[in-house]
Amino acid sequence: MRTNDAQIEMYLDGELQGDALKQFEATLKQDTSLANRLKFHQDLAASLGDSQAIDVQKQITEIGRSFFQESASEKPAPKLVPVWRRPLAIAASFLVLLAVSYFTWQAVSGLAPSGERLFAQNFTSYPLDQVVRGSEATQSDFEQTVQLYLDGHYQQASEAFRTQLSLDPQNEKLKFSLAQSLLSETPPAFDAASPLLESLVSTGTSSVVPASKWYLALVYVHNGDFKQAMPLLQEVKAAGGSRGRMATELLEAL
């Protein structure tokens, strides 16, 4: 078979001449197997393209020439992958490479932190009934709005808190309550809540400031802004308590 392959390539390259050419063509007419091999080589050249076909043909020709030159020697011929298997081997290698790349990507993407996932795992609505006592807002209005919030009517609560805040723009508990209601909506109103929390963290002086740092950090995490979230999480961690433990775990996840 190797002799036939080499002769076929020499025939296709025009290197068979004289009696060798006549003998090959005569054999080609009688030997169906040889004719099929010739057709295979022609199809292979067409499918691989000119440059690849030339490379394959050169390899086969060199193998054939070496065989003719060393046929009298007792040195065993090297084991070679049959030419007809090479396209299959290339295709199989390519598929293996694709599979390895896919599973590697899956593993890496699975390890990468997702801001949305981390937010969902760590966010819980703040119990606003804890800020009712001592509020500077009209007690009845504020309490009614907090009850809307506690009952899960977050959009209605947001509208009411927004109205109350417009009458008392510096009220930190109203800012915090509105931010909490906005974050509890479905979907959360991150863009509206973020400025309220940033204002509390930067200039706030009331008891809601420590909690504001935690929730602002969660907003940053959701948005993928881990760099801004980390200093806030470090402060929450240093303060200790349940939120401090949660901040520690979140920092490790980042």
Coordinates of C-alpha atoms in Angstrom, one line a residue:
M1 CA 0.0 0.0 0.0
R2 CA 2.9 2.4 0.8
T3 CA 4.5 1.7 -2.6
N4 CA 1.2 2.4 -4.3
D5 CA 0.8 5.7 -2.4
A6 CA 4.3 6.8 -3.4
Q7 CA 3.7 5.9 -7.0
I8 CA 0.4 7.7 -7.0
E9 CA 2.0 10.9 -5.7
M10 CA 4.9 10.6 -8.2
Y11 CA 2.3 10.1 -10.9
L12 CA 0.3 13.2 -9.8
D13 CA 3.5 15.2 -9.7
G14 CA 4.5 14.1 -13.2
E15 CA 7.6 12.3 -11.9
L16 CA 6.8 8.9 -13.5
Q17 CA 8.2 8.7 -17.0
G18 CA 9.0 6.1 -19.6
D19 CA 8.4 2.5 -18.8
A20 CA 7.5 3.3 -15.2
L21 CA 4.7 5.6 -16.4
K22 CA 3.4 3.0 -19.0
Q23 CA 3.4 0.2 -16.4
F24 CA 1.6 2.4 -13.8
E25 CA -1.1 3.4 -16.3
A26 CA -1.5 -0.2 -17.4
T27 CA -1.9 -1.4 -13.8
L28 CA -4.3 1.5 -13.2
K29 CA -6.7 0.2 -15.8
Q30 CA -6.7 -3.3 -14.4
D31 CA -6.4 -2.7 -10.6
T32 CA -9.6 -1.2 -9.2
S33 CA -8.0 -0.8 -5.8
L34 CA -5.2 1.3 -7.3
A35 CA -7.7 3.4 -9.2
N36 CA -9.7 4.1 -6.0
R37 CA -6.5 5.1 -4.2
L38 CA -5.7 7.5 -7.0
K39 CA -9.1 9.1 -6.7
F40 CA -8.7 9.3 -3.0
H41 CA -5.5 11.3 -3.4
Q42 CA -7.1 13.6 -5.9
D43 CA -10.1 14.2 -3.6
L44 CA -7.7 14.7 -0.7
A45 CA -5.8 17.4 -2.6
A46 CA -9.0 19.1 -3.5
S47 CA -10.4 19.1 0.0
L48 CA -7.2 20.2 1.8
G49 CA -6.4 23.1 -0.5
D50 CA -3.3 23.8 -2.5
S51 CA -0.8 24.5 0.3
Q52 CA -1.9 21.7 2.5
A53 CA -2.2 19.2 -0.4
I54 CA 1.3 20.1 -1.4
D55 CA 2.6 19.4 2.1
V56 CA 0.8 16.1 2.3
Q57 CA 1.9 15.0 -1.2
K58 CA 5.5 16.0 -0.3
Q59 CA 5.4 13.9 2.8
I60 CA 4.1 10.9 0.9
T61 CA 6.5 11.3 -1.9
E62 CA 9.5 11.5 0.5
I63 CA 8.2 8.3 2.2
G64 CA 7.9 6.5 -1.1
R65 CA 11.4 7.6 -2.2
S66 CA 12.9 6.5 1.1
F67 CA 11.1 3.1 0.6
F68 CA 12.5 2.6 -2.9
Q69 CA 16.0 3.6 -1.8
E70 CA 16.0 1.4 1.3
S71 CA 13.9 -1.5 0.1
A72 CA 17.0 -3.7 -0.1
S73 CA 18.0 -2.9 3.5
E74 CA 17.0 -5.0 6.4
K75 CA 16.3 -1.9 8.5
P76 CA 12.6 -1.9 9.4
A77 CA 10.6 0.9 8.0
P78 CA 9.2 3.4 10.5
K79 CA 5.6 3.1 11.5
L80 CA 3.6 5.9 10.0
V81 CA 0.0 7.0 10.3
P82 CA -1.8 6.0 7.1
V83 CA -2.5 9.0 4.9
W84 CA -6.2 8.3 4.9
R85 CA -6.3 8.5 8.7
R86 CA -4.6 11.9 8.9
P87 CA -7.7 14.1 8.2
L88 CA -9.6 12.1 10.8
A89 CA -6.8 12.5 13.3
I90 CA -6.7 16.2 12.7
A91 CA -10.5 16.5 13.1
A92 CA -10.4 14.4 16.3
S93 CA -7.7 16.5 17.7
F94 CA -9.6 19.7 16.9
L95 CA -12.7 18.3 18.6
V96 CA -10.7 17.4 21.7
L97 CA -9.2 20.9 21.8
L98 CA -12.7 22.4 21.6
A99 CA -14.0 20.2 24.4
V100 CA -11.1 21.0 26.7
S101 CA -11.5 24.7 26.0
Y102 CA -15.2 24.6 26.7
F103 CA -14.9 22.7 30.0
T104 CA -12.0 25.0 31.1
W105 CA -14.2 28.0 30.3
Q106 CA -17.1 26.5 32.3
A107 CA -14.8 25.9 35.3
V108 CA -13.3 29.4 35.2
S109 CA -16.6 31.1 34.7
G110 CA -18.1 29.1 37.6
L111 CA -15.3 30.3 39.9
A112 CA -15.6 34.0 38.9
P113 CA -17.7 36.0 41.3
S114 CA -21.1 37.2 40.0
G115 CA -22.2 40.6 41.4
E116 CA -25.8 39.8 40.9
R117 CA -25.5 36.4 42.5
L118 CA -23.6 37.8 45.5
F119 CA -26.1 40.6 46.0
A120 CA -29.0 38.1 46.0
Q121 CA -27.2 35.9 48.5
N122 CA -26.5 38.7 50.9
F123 CA -29.3 41.2 50.6
T124 CA -32.2 41.1 53.1
S125 CA -34.6 44.0 53.6
Y126 CA -33.9 46.1 56.6
P127 CA -36.5 45.9 59.4
L128 CA -37.6 49.5 59.2
D129 CA -39.7 49.2 62.3
Q130 CA -36.4 49.7 64.2
V131 CA -36.1 53.3 62.9
V132 CA -39.7 54.4 63.7
R133 CA -39.0 55.3 67.3
G134 CA -37.5 58.8 67.4
S135 CA -38.2 59.6 63.8
E136 CA -38.4 63.3 63.0
A137 CA -41.1 62.6 60.4
T138 CA -44.8 62.9 61.3
Q139 CA -45.1 59.8 63.4
S140 CA -48.5 58.7 62.0
D141 CA -47.5 59.2 58.3
F142 CA -44.1 57.5 58.8
E143 CA -45.5 54.6 60.7
Q144 CA -48.2 54.0 58.0
T145 CA -45.5 54.0 55.3
V146 CA -43.3 51.7 57.3
Q147 CA -46.2 49.3 57.6
L148 CA -46.7 49.3 53.8
Y149 CA -43.0 48.4 53.6
L150 CA -43.2 45.6 56.2
D151 CA -46.3 44.2 54.3
G152 CA -44.2 44.0 51.1
H153 CA -45.9 46.9 49.3
Y154 CA -42.5 48.4 48.3
Q155 CA -43.5 50.6 45.4
Q156 CA -46.3 52.2 47.4
A157 CA -43.9 52.7 50.3
S158 CA -41.3 54.2 48.0
E159 CA -43.8 56.8 46.7
A160 CA -44.8 57.7 50.3
F161 CA -41.3 57.9 51.5
R162 CA -40.3 60.1 48.6
T163 CA -43.2 62.5 49.3
Q164 CA -42.2 62.8 52.9
L165 CA -38.5 63.3 52.0
S166 CA -39.4 66.1 49.7
L167 CA -40.9 67.9 52.7
D168 CA -37.8 67.2 54.9
P169 CA -34.8 66.7 52.5
Q170 CA -32.2 66.4 55.2
N171 CA -33.9 63.7 57.2
E172 CA -31.5 60.8 57.3
K173 CA -33.9 58.2 58.4
L174 CA -36.3 59.0 55.6
K175 CA -33.4 58.8 53.1
F176 CA -32.4 55.4 54.5
S177 CA -36.0 54.2 54.5
L178 CA -36.6 55.3 50.9
A179 CA -33.3 53.6 49.9
Q180 CA -34.4 50.4 51.6
S181 CA -37.8 50.4 49.9
L182 CA -36.2 51.0 46.5
L183 CA -33.8 48.1 46.9
S184 CA -36.6 45.8 48.0
E185 CA -38.7 46.5 44.8
T186 CA -38.8 44.0 42.0
P187 CA -36.6 44.6 40.2
P188 CA -34.5 46.7 42.7
A189 CA -34.2 50.4 41.8
F190 CA -30.4 50.5 42.2
D191 CA -29.9 53.8 40.4
A192 CA -32.4 55.6 42.6
A193 CA -31.2 54.0 45.9
S194 CA -27.4 54.5 45.3
P195 CA -27.3 58.3 45.6
L196 CA -29.3 58.2 48.9
L197 CA -26.9 55.7 50.4
E198 CA -23.9 57.6 49.2
S199 CA -25.2 60.8 50.7
L200 CA -25.7 59.0 54.1
V201 CA -22.2 57.4 54.0
S202 CA -20.4 60.6 53.1
T203 CA -22.2 63.1 55.3
G204 CA -24.5 61.2 57.6
T205 CA -24.3 61.3 61.4
S206 CA -27.3 59.3 62.5
S207 CA -27.7 55.7 63.7
V208 CA -28.5 54.5 60.1
V209 CA -25.0 55.3 58.7
P210 CA -23.4 51.9 59.6
A211 CA -26.2 50.0 57.9
S212 CA -26.0 52.4 55.0
K213 CA -22.4 51.3 54.4
W214 CA -23.4 47.7 54.2
Y215 CA -26.2 48.3 51.7
L216 CA -24.1 50.7 49.6
A217 CA -21.4 48.0 49.4
L218 CA -24.0 45.5 48.2
V219 CA -25.1 47.9 45.5
Y220 CA -21.5 48.3 44.3
V221 CA -21.1 44.5 44.4
H222 CA -24.3 44.1 42.3
N223 CA -23.0 46.6 39.7
G224 CA -19.6 44.7 39.6
D225 CA -17.8 47.6 41.2
F226 CA -15.8 45.5 43.6
K227 CA -13.1 48.0 44.0
Q228 CA -15.5 50.6 45.6
A229 CA -17.3 47.9 47.6
M230 CA -14.2 46.6 49.4
P231 CA -13.3 49.6 51.6
L232 CA -16.9 49.8 52.8
L233 CA -16.9 46.1 53.5
Q234 CA -13.7 46.4 55.5
E235 CA -15.4 49.1 57.7
V236 CA -18.4 46.9 58.2
K237 CA -16.2 44.0 59.0
A238 CA -14.3 46.0 61.6
A239 CA -17.5 47.1 63.3
G240 CA -18.3 43.4 64.0
G241 CA -21.7 41.9 64.7
S242 CA -23.8 39.9 62.3
R243 CA -23.2 42.3 59.4
G244 CA -19.4 42.2 60.2
R245 CA -19.5 38.4 59.7
M246 CA -21.4 38.7 56.5
A247 CA -18.9 41.3 55.3
T248 CA -16.1 39.0 56.1
E249 CA -17.6 36.2 54.0
L250 CA -18.4 38.6 51.1
L251 CA -14.8 39.8 51.1
E252 CA -13.6 36.3 50.9
A253 CA -16.0 35.6 47.9
L254 CA -14.6 38.7 46.1

